[in-house]
Coordinates of C-alpha atoms in Angstrom, one line a residue:
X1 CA -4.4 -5.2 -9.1
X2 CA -1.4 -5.5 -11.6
X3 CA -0.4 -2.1 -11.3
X4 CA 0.1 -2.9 -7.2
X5 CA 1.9 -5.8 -8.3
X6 CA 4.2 -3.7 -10.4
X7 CA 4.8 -0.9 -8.1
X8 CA 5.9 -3.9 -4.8
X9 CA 8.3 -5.2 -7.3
X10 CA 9.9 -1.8 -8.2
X11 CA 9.9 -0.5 -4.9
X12 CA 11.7 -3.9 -3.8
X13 CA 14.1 -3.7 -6.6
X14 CA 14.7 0.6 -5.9
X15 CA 15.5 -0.4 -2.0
X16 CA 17.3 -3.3 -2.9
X17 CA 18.5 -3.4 -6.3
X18 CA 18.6 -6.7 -8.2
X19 CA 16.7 -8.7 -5.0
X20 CA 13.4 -9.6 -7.6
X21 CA 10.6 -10.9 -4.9
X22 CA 13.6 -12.4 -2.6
X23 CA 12.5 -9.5 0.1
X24 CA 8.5 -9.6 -0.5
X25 CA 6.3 -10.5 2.9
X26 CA 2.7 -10.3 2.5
X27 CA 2.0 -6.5 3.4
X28 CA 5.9 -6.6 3.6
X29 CA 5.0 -7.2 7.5
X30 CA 3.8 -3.9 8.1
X31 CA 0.4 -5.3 9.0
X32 CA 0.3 -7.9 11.6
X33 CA -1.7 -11.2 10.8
X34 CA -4.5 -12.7 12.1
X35 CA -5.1 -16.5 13.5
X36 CA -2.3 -18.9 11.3
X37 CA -1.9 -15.7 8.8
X38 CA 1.5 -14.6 9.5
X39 CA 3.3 -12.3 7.4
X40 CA 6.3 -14.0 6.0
X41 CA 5.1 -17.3 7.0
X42 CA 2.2 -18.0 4.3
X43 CA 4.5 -19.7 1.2
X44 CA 5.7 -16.1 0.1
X45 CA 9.1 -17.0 -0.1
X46 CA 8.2 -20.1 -3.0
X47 CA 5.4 -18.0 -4.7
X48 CA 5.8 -14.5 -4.2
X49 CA 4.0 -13.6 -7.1
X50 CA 1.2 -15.0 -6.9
X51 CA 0.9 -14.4 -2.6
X52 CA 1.1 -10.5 -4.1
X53 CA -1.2 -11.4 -6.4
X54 CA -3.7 -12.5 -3.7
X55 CA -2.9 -9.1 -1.8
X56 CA -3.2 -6.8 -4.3
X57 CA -7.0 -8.1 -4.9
X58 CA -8.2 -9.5 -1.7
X59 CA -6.3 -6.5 0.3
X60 CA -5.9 -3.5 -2.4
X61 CA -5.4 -0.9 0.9
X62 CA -2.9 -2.9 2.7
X63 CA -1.1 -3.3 -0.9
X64 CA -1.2 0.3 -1.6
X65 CA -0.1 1.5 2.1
X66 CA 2.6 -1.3 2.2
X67 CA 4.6 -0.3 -0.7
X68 CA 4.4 3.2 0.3
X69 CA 5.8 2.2 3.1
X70 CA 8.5 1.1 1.8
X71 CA 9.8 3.7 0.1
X72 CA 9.0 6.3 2.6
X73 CA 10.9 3.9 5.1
X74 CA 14.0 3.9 2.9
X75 CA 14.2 7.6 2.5
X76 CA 12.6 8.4 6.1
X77 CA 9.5 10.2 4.2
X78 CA 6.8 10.9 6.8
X79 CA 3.1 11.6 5.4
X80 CA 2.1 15.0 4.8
X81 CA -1.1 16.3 7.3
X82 CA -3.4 16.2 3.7
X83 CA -2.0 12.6 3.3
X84 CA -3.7 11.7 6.5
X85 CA -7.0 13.4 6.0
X86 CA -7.4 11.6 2.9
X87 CA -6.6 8.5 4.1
X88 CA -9.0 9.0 6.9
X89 CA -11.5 10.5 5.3
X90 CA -11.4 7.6 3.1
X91 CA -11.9 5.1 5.8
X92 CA -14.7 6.9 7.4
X93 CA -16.7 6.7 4.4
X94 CA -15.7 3.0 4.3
X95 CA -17.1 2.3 7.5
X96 CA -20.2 4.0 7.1
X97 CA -20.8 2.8 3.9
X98 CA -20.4 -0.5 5.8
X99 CA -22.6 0.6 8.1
X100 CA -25.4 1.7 6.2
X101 CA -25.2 -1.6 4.4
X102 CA -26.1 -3.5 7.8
X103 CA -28.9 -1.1 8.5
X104 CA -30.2 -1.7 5.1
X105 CA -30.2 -5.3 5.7
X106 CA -31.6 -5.2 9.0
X107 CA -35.1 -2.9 8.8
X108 CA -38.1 -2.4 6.3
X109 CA -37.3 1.4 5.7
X110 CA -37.9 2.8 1.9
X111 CA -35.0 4.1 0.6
X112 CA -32.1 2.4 2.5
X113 CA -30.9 0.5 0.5
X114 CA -30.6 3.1 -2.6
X115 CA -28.7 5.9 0.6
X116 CA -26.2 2.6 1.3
X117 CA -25.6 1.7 -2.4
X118 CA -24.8 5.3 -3.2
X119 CA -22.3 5.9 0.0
X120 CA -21.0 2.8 -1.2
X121 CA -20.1 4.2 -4.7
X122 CA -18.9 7.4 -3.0
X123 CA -16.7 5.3 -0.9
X124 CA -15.4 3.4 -3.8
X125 CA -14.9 6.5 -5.8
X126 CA -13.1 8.2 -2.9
X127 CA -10.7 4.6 -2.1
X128 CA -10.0 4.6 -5.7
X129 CA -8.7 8.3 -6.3
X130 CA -6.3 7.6 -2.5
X131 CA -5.1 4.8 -3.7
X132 CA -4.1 6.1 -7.2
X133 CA -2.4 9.4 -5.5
X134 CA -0.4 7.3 -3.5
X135 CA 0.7 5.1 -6.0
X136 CA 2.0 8.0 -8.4
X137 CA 3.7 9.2 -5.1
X138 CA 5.7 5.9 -4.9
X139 CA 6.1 5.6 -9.1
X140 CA 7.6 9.5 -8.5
X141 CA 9.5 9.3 -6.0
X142 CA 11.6 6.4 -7.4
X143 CA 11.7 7.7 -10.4
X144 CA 13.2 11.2 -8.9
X145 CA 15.8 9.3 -7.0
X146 CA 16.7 7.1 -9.8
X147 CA 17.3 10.4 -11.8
X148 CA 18.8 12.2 -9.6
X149 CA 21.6 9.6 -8.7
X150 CA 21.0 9.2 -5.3
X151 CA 23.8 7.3 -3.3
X152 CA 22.8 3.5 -2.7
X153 CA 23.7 1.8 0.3
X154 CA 27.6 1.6 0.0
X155 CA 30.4 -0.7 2.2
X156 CA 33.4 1.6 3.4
X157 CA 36.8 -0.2 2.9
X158 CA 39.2 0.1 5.5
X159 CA 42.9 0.6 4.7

């Protein structure tokens, strides 16, 4: 969670240099809400720290996929076709670890709940190694364009 924390707040500060939390929405809007949870309407503009908090715990996918967003937004990055697959692969195995979990819980059968505990762990394991790969993309890809100087937004003057 901290580390997701960190990364929102360098991202911010690489797109917008200097801004702190002044441009952080929950999920930075890329995520619609649900019910009365609106991004950019739930106290993140008095608290953002602790609103990311929140999302980097209770929502550690939307986190990771948000500031990743971000910076691929800024420099019109697309994700690669292994970047996909992993992120799919990823949620399937969520999904039918979820669904194993509800079969477990539903019949008498011997060995259920040992098959959904395991996919579980699997999906965990899998979730875990995505989310670190595409949070050392965003840390290196910041840190490239930082080095290599590239040109921030600039205002032309007119003579």
């Amino acid at each position: 969670c901290p580390v997701q924390v960190h990364m929102r707040h360098k991202a911010l500060n690489h797109v917008e240099p200097g801004s702190g939390w002044s441009n952080y929405r929950c999920c930075q809007g890329y995520f619609g809400g649900c019910c009365c949870l609106q991004p950019g309407s739930m106290c993140e503009s008095t608290c953002p720290i602790p609103c990311m908090c929140l999302e980097a715990c209770l929502c550690p996918g939307a986190a990771v996929s948000a500031t990743s967003n971000v910076i691929r937004e800024r420099y019109q990055l697309g994700l690669d076709e292994d970047d996909v697959r992993l992120i799919r692969c990823s949620n399937c195995l969520f999904f039918f670890s979820i669904c194993l979990s509800v079969v477990s819980c539903l019949t008498e059968c011997e060995g259920d709940d040992a098959l959904a505990s395991v996919v579980n762990t699997v999906s965990d394991v899998v979730f875990c190694c995505v989310s670190g790969c595409m949070t050392a993309q965003v840390n290196h890809e910041i840190n490239l364009r930082e080095q290599t100087g590239t040109p921030q937004r600039e205002e032309m003057e007119r003579w």
